[in-house]
Short mmCIF file of C-alpha atoms in Angstrom, two decimals:
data_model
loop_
_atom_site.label_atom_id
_atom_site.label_comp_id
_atom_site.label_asym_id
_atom_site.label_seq_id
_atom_site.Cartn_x
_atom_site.Cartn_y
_atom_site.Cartn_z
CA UNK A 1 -24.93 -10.22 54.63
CA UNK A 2 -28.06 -8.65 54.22
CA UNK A 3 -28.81 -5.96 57.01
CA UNK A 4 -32.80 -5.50 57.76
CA UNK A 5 -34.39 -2.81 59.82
CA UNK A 6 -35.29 -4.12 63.08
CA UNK A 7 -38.58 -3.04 64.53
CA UNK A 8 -38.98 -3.51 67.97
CA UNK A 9 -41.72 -5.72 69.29
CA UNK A 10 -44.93 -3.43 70.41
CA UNK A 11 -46.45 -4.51 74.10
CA UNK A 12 -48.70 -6.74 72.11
CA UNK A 13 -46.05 -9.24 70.96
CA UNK A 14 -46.17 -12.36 71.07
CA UNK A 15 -43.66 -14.30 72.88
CA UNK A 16 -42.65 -15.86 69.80
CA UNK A 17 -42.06 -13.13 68.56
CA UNK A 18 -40.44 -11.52 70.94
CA UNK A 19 -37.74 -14.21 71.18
CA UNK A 20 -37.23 -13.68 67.20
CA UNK A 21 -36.70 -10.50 67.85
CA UNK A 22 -34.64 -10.89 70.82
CA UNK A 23 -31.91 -13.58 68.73
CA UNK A 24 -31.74 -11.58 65.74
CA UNK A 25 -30.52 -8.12 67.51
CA UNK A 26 -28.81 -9.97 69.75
CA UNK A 27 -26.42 -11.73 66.68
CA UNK A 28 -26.68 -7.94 64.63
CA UNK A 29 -25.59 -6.40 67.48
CA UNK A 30 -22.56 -8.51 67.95
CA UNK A 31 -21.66 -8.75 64.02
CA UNK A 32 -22.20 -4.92 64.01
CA UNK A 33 -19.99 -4.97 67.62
CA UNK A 34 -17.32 -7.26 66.55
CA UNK A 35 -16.08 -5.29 63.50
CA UNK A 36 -12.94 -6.71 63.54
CA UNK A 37 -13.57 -9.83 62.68
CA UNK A 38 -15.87 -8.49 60.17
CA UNK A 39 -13.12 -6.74 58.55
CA UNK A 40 -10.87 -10.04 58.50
CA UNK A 41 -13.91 -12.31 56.99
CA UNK A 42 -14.04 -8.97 54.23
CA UNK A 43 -10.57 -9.00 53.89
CA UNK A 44 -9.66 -12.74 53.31
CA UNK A 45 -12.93 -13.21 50.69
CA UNK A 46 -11.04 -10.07 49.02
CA UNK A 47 -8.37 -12.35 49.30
CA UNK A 48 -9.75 -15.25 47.47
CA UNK A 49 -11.36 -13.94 45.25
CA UNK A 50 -8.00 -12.01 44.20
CA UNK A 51 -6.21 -15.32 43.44
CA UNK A 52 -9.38 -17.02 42.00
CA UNK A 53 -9.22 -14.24 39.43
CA UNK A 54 -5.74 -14.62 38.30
CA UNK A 55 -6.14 -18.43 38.30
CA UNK A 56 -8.77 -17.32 35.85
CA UNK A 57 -7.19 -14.89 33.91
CA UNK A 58 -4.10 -17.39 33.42
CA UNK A 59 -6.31 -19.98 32.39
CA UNK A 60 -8.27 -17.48 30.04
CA UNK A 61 -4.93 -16.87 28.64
CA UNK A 62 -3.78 -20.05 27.99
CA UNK A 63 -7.29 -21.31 26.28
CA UNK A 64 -7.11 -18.35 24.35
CA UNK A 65 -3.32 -18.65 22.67
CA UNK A 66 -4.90 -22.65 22.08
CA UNK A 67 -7.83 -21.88 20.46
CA UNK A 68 -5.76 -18.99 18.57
CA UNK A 69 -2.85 -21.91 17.89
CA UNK A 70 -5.41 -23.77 16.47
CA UNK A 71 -7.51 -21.55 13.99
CA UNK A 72 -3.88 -21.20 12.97
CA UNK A 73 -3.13 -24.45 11.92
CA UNK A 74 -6.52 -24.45 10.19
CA UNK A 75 -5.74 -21.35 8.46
CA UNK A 76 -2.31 -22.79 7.32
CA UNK A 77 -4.49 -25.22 4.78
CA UNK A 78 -5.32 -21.97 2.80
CA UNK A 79 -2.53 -20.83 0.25
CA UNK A 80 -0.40 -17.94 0.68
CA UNK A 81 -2.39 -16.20 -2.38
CA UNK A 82 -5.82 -16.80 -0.59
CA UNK A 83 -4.30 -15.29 3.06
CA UNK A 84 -3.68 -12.48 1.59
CA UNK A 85 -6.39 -12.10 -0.72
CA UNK A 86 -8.25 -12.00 2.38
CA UNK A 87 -6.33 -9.89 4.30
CA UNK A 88 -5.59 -7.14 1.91
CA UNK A 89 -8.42 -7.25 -0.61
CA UNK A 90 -11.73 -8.53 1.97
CA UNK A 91 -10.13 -7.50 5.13
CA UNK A 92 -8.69 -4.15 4.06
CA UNK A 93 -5.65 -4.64 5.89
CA UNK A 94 -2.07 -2.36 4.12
CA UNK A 95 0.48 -4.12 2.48
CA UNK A 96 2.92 -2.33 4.58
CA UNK A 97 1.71 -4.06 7.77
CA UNK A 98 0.97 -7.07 6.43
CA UNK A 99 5.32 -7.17 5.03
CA UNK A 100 6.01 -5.73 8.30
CA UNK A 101 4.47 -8.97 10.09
CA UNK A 102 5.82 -10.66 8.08
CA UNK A 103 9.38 -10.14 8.21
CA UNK A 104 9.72 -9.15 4.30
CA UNK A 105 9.69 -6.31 1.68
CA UNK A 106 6.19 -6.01 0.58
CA UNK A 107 7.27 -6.43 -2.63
CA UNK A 108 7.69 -9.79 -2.05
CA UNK A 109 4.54 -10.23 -0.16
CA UNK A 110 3.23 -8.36 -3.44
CA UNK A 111 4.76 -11.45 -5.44
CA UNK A 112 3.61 -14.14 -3.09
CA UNK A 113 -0.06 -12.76 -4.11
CA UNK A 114 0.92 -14.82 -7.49
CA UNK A 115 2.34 -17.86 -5.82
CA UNK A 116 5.62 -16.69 -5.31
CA UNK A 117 7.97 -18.44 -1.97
CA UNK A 118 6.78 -17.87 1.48
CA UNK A 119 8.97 -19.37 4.19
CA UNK A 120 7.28 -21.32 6.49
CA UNK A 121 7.51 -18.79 9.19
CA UNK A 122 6.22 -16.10 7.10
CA UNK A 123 2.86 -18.38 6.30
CA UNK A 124 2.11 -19.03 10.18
CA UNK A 125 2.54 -15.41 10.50
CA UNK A 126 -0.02 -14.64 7.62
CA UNK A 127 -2.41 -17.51 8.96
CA UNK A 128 -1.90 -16.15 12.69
CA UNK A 129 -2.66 -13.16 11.54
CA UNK A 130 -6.06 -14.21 9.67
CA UNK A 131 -6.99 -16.26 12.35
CA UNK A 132 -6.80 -13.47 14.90
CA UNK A 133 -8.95 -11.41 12.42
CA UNK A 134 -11.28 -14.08 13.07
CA UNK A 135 -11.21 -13.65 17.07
CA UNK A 136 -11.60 -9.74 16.95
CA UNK A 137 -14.88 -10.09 14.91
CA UNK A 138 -16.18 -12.70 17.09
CA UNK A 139 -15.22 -10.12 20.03
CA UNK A 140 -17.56 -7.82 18.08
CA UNK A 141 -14.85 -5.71 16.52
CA UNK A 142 -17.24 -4.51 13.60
CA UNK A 143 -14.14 -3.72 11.16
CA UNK A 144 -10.79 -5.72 12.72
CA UNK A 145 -8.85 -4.30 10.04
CA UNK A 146 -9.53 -0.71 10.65
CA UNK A 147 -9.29 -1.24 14.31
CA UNK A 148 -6.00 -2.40 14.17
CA UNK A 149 -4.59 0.54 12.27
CA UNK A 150 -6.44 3.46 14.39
CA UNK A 151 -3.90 4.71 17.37
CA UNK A 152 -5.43 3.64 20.84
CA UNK A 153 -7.64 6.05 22.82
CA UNK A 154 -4.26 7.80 24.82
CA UNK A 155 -3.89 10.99 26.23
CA UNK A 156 -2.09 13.50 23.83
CA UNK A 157 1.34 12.41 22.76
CA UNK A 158 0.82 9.04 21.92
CA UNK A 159 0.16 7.21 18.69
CA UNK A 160 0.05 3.76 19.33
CA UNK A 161 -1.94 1.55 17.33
CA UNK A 162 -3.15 -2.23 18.04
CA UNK A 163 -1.38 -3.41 15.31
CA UNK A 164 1.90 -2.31 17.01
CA UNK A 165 1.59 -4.42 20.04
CA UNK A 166 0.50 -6.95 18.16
CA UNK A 167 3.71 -6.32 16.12
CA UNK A 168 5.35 -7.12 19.20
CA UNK A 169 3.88 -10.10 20.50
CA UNK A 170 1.17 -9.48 22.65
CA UNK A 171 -1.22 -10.87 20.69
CA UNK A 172 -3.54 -11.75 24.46
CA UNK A 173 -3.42 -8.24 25.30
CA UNK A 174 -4.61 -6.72 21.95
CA UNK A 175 -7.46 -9.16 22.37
CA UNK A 176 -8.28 -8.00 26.25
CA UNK A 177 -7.84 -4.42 24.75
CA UNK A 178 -10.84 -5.01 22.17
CA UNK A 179 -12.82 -7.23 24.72
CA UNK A 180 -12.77 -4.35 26.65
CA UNK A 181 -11.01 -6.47 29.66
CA UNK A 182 -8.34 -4.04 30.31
CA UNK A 183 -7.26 -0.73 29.05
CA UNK A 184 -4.96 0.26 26.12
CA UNK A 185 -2.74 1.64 29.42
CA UNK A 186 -2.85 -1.63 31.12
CA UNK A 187 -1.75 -3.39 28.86
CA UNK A 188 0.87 -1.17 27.73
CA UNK A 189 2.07 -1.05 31.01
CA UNK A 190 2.35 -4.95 30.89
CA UNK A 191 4.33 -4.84 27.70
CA UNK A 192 6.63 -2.10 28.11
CA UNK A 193 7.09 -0.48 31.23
CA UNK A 194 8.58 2.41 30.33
CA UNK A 195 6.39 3.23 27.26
CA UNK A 196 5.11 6.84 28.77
CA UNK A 197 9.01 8.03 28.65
CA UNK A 198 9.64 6.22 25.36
CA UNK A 199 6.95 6.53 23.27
CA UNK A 200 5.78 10.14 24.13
CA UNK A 201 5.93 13.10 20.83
CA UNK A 202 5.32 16.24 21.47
CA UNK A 203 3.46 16.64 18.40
CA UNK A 204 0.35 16.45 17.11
CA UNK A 205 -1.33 15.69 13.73
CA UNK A 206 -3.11 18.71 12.57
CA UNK A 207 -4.58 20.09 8.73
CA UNK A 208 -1.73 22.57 7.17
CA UNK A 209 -2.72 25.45 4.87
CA UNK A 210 -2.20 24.02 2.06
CA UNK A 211 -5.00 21.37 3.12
CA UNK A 212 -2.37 18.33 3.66
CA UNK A 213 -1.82 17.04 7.29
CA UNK A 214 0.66 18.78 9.76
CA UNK A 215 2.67 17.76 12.47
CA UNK A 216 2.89 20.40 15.13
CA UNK A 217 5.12 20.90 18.53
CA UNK A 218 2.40 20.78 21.56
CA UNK A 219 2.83 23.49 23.83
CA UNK A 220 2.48 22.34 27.61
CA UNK A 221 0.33 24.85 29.34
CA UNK B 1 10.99 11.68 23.91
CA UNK B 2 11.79 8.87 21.63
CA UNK B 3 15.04 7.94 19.95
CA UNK B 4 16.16 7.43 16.53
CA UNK B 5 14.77 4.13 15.05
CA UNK B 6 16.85 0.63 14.65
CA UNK B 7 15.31 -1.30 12.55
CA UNK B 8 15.70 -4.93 13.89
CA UNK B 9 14.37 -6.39 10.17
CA UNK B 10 16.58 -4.34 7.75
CA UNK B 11 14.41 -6.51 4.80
CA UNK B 12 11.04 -4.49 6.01
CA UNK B 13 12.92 -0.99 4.94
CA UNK B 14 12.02 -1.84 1.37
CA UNK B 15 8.78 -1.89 -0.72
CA UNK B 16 10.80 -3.59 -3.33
CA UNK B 17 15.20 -3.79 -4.42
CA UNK B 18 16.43 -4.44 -7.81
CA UNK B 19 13.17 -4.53 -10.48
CA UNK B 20 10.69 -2.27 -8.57
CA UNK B 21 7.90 -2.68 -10.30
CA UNK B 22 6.50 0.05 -12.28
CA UNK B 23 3.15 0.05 -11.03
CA UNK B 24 4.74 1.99 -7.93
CA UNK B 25 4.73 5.80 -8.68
CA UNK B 26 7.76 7.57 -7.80
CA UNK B 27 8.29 8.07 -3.78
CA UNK B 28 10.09 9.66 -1.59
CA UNK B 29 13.25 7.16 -0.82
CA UNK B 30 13.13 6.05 -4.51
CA UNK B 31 16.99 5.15 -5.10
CA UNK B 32 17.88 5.37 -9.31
CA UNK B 33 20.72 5.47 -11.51
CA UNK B 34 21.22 8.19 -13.02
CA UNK B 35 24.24 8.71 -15.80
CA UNK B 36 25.98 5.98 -13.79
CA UNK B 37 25.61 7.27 -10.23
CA UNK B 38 22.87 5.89 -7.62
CA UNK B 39 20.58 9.05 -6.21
CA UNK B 40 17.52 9.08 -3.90
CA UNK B 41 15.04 11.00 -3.93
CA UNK B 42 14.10 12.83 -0.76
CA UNK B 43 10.92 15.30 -2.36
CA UNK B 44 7.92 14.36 0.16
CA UNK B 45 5.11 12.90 -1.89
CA UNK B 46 2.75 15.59 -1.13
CA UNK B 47 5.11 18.11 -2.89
CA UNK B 48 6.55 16.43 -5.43
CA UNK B 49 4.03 16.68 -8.22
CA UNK B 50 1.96 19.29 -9.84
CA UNK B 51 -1.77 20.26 -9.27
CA UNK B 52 -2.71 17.46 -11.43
CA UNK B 53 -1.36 15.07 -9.08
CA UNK B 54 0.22 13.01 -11.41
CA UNK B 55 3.10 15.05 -13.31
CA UNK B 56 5.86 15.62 -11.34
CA UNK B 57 7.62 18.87 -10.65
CA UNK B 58 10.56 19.94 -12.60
CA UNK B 59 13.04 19.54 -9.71
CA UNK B 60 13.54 17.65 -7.28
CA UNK B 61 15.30 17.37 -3.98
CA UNK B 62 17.94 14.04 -3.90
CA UNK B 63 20.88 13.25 -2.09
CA UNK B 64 24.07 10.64 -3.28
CA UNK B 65 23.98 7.28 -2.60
CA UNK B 66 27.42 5.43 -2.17
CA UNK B 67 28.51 1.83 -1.34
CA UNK B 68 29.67 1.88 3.01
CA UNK B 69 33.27 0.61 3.67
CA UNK B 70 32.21 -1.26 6.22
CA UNK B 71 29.02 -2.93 7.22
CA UNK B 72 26.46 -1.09 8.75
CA UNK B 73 25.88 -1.97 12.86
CA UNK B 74 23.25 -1.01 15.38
CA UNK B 75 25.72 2.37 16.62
CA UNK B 76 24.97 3.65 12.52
CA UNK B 77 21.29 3.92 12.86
CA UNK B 78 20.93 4.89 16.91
CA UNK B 79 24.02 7.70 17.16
CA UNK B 80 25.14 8.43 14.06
CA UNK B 81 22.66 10.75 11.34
CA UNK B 82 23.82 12.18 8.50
CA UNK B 83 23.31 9.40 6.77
CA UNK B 84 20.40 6.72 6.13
CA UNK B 85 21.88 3.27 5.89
CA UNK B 86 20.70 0.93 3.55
CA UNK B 87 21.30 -2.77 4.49
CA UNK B 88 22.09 -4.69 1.39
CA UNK B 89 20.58 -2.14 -0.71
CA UNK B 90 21.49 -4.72 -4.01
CA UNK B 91 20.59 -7.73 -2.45
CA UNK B 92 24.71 -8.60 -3.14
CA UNK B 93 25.41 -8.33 0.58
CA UNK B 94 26.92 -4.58 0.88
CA UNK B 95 25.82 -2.35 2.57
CA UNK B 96 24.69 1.48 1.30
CA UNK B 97 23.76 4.43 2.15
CA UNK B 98 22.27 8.30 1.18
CA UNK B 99 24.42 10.87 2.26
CA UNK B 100 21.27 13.08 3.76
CA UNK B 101 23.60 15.83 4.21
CA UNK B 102 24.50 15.57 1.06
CA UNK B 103 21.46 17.56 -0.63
CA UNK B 104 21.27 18.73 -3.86
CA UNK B 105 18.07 18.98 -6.76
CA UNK B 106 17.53 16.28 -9.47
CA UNK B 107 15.57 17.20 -13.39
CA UNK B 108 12.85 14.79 -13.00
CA UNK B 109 13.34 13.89 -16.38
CA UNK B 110 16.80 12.15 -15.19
CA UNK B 111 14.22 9.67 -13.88
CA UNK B 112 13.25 6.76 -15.21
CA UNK B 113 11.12 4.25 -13.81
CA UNK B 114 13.51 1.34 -15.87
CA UNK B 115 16.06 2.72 -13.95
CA UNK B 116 14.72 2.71 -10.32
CA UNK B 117 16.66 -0.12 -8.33
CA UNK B 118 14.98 0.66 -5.12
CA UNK B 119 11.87 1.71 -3.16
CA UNK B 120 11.09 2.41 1.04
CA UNK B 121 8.27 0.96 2.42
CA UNK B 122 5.92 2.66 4.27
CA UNK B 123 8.29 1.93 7.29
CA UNK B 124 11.58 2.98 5.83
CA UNK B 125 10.00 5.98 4.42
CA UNK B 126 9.05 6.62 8.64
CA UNK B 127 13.21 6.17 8.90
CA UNK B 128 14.05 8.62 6.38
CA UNK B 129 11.83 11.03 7.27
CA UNK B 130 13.12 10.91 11.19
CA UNK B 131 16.59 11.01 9.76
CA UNK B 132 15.96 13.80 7.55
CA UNK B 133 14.66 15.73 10.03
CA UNK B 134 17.33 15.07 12.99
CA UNK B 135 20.00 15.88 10.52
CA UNK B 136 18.90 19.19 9.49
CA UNK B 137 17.25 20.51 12.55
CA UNK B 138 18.38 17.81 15.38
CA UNK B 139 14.87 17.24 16.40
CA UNK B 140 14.22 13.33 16.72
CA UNK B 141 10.49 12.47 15.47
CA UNK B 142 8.36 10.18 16.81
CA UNK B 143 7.55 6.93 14.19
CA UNK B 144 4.06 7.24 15.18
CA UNK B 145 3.26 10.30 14.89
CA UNK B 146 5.44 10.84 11.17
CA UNK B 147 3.05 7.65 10.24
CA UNK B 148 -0.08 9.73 11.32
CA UNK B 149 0.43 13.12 9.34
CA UNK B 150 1.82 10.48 6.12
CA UNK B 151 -0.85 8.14 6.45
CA UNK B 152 -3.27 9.97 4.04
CA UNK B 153 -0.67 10.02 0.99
CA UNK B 154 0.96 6.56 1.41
CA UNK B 155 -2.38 5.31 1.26
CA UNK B 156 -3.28 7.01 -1.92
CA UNK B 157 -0.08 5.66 -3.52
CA UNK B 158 -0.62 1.96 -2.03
CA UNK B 159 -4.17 2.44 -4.24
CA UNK B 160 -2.29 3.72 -6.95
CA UNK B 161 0.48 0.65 -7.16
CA UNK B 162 -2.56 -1.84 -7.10
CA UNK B 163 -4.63 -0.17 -9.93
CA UNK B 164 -1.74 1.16 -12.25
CA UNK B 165 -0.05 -2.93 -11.32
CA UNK B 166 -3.82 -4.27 -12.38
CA UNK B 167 -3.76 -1.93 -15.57
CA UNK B 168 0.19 -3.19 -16.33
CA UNK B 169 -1.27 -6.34 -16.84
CA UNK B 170 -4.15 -5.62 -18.72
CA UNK B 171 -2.38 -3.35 -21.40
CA UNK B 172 1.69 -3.54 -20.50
CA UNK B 173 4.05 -0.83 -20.18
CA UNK B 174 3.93 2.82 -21.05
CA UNK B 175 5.68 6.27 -20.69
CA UNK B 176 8.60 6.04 -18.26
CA UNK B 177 6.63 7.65 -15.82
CA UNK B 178 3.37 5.38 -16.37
CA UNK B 179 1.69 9.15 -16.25
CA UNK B 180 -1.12 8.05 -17.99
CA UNK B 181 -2.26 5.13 -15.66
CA UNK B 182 -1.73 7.19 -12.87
CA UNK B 183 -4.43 9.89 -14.44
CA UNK B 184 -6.34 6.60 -14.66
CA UNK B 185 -6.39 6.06 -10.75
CA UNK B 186 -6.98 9.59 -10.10
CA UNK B 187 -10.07 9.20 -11.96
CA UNK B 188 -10.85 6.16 -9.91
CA UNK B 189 -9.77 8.32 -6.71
CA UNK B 190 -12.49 11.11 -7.95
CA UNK B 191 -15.84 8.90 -8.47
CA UNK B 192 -17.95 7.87 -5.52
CA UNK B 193 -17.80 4.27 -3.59
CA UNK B 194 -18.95 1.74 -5.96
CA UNK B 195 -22.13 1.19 -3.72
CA UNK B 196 -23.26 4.32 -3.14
CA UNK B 197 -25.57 5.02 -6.06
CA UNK B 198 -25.57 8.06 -5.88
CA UNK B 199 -23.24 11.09 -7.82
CA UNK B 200 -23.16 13.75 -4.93
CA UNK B 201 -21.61 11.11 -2.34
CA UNK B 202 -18.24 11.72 -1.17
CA UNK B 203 -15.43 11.06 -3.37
CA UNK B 204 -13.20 7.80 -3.00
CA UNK B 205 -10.52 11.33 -2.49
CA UNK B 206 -12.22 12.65 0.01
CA UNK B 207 -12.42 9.62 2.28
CA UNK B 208 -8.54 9.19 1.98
CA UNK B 209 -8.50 12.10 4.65
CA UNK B 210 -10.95 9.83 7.02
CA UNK B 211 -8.49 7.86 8.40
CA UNK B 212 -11.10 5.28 10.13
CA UNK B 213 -12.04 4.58 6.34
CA UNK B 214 -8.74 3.39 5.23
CA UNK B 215 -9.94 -0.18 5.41
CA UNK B 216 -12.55 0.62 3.37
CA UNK B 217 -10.82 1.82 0.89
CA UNK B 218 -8.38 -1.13 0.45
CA UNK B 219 -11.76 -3.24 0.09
CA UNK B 220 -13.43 -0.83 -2.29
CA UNK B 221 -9.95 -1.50 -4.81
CA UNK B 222 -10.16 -5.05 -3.94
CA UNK B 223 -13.50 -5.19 -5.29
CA UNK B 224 -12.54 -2.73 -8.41
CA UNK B 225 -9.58 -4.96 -9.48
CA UNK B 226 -11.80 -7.51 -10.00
CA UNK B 227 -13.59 -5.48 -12.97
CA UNK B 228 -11.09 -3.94 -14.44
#
């Protein structure tokens, strides 16, 4: 509702114009009056729009774990070899996570690199995986790989990387993370409830003297 | 404050069980036989070799590793450390572990890379380290904060393992240490990214302590394998 300034009509007004004027203060005075049921209109439009958006996000959601099922299923026609050349060798993603996701040693991810045995679990995994590289760099992620290894921007304590929720399942959230959609907190909060308590150190990462990293107590102040 | 870890994939403890391939250099969690008796070896990484990176230091710290009576369950790993289990360390179905209060020094001569039966991954290295820790000082460590302070130096010996493996295949094996492949990838570590053109840019070293250039990295060896 747009609210104007309302000039009162000078003693050379027209009648016409007086009666404009008359009808519009008269129905601003009464909106501006009746604040109640201003409040209530506010209030149920709050309302709506409240469920609209989670009808939204749901069905954001669910066409996002689709079109991620899909580029999947694409990305299973690629061999085990070529996944993970592209993971590891154009991506720049560690062997470590990529074993980790997998379920495996790394040396045997190592061996698949030569056509060794994936199970069929493993290669969904490994084409998830790529496909959801694809997603972040569509979301304008410049380097996925390096995203998804660098702890979340959390208040001291907490070293939490994408990769680790991702680890866990929430692939939707690690997207809404990079979309910028929610927080790192939100959806942290979503996934494990008690993360604060359980994932706090009271450390920190600092450079030793002899020039190799540290790990040092913080000291509450 | 977290608690200790329990890992719910025992496999993704391991880089590698039974012929760890030599490309790897020695780590921290390596388990070998030695005159008949299985020892790991608990030296961190950044302390285990000399100032030429590669040669490793007379001595090192190791701990016994001995065959469990019974298998290992959930209770082992979450309220029990003096001890890091090792789920079917042989890939035979028993279950293992180092006895972490069991310390003592190894001649890293006794080592031999033909005789190295297993290797942590990055993950089980995070394990050892928390349970090294909580059984000498009973502080617990948080996962993500041991992988923060080791990221620099596991990344340096993931590089390693892919340029020494390339050079394996190029030329076969060497000295029981593969020293000389790992001087090798140190020179690799101490020239410039490929595409930099020029000789004063920062060393491929000095960007393994930028840890938002770790990706980078990986792709720079990618594209280096692929000349070799």
């Amino acid at each position: 509702m747009t609210v104007e300034t309302i000039t009162a009509p000078t003693s050379t007004a027209t009648v016409e114009e007086s009666a404009v004027f008359a009808s519009v203060t008269q129905t601003s005075s009464a909106a501006v009056l009746d604040t109640t049921a201003f409040r209530k209109r506010a209030a149920g439009l709050r309302d709506e729009v409240s469920l609209v958006q989670k009808d939204v996000q749901d069905l954001h959601g669910e066409s996002t774990a689709r079109d991620l099922a899909r580029r999947t299923q694409d990305r299973l026609n690629s061999g085990v070899p070529s996944l993970l050349n592209e993971l590891n060798g154009i991506r720049g993603m560690s062997w470590a996570d990529i074993a980790r996701l997998a379920g495996v040693s790394v040396g045997a991810v190592r061996k698949w690199r030569t056509g060794g045995d994936a199970s069929g679990a493993s290669r969904t995994a490994l084409a998830q995986l790529a496909a959801f590289m694809d997603l972040l760099q569509e979301l304008a992620v410049d380097d996925p790989a390096q995203w998804m290894e660098s702890p979340l921007p959390l208040s001291t304590g907490y070293s939490i990387r994408p990769f680790d929720i991702y680890l866990e399942g929430h692939h939707l959230g690690v997207l809404d993370i990079a979309a910028q959609r929610s927080s790192a907190e939100q959806i942290l909060d979503e996934c494990d409830p008690d993360w604060r308590v359980n994932r706090r150190s009271e450390a920190v990462v600092e450079l030793g003297p002899d020039g190799h990293p540290l790990l040092v107590q913080v000291h509450e102040e | 404050m977290g608690s200790l870890e329990y890992p719910t994939l025992p496999e993704t403890l391991y880089f590698d069980r039974g012929n760890v391939g030599r490309g790897r250099p020695i780590m921290q969690g390596d388990v070998f036989k030695v005159d008949g008796a299985d020892v790991m070896v608990l030296t961190h990484p950044c302390t285990m070799r000399g100032v030429d990176g590669v040669g490793l230091r007379k001595k090192l710290s190791a701990c016994p590793v001995n065959q469990r009576e019974r298998r290992i369950e959930k209770g082992d790993w979450t309220r029990s450390f003096k001890a890091m289990p090792l789920p079917n360390l042989r890939g035979e179905g028993a279950d293992w572990q180092a006895d972490l209060f069991d310390l003592g020094g190894i001649e890293a001569d006794a080592l031999d890379l033909r005789n190295r039966t297993a290797s942590l991954s990055d993950y089980g290295i995070f394990v050892l380290q928390q349970r090294m820790i909580v059984t000498l000082t009973r502080y617990v460590a948080d996962l993500g904060q041991l992988r923060d302070v080791n990221q620099k130096v596991l990344l340096e010996i993931e590089l390693a393992t892919d340029y020494i493996d390339a050079l394996l295949e190029l030329h076969g094996q060497g000295d029981r240490h593969e020293g000389a492949k790992f001087t090798a990838f140190q020179g690799w570590l101490d020239s410039p990214l490929s595409n930099s053109g020029d000789e004063t840019s920062p060393t491929r070293r000095k960007l393994l302590g930028a840890a938002n250039l770790h990706a980078t990295l990986r792709r720079e060896m990618g594209s280096s394998l692929k000349d070799l």
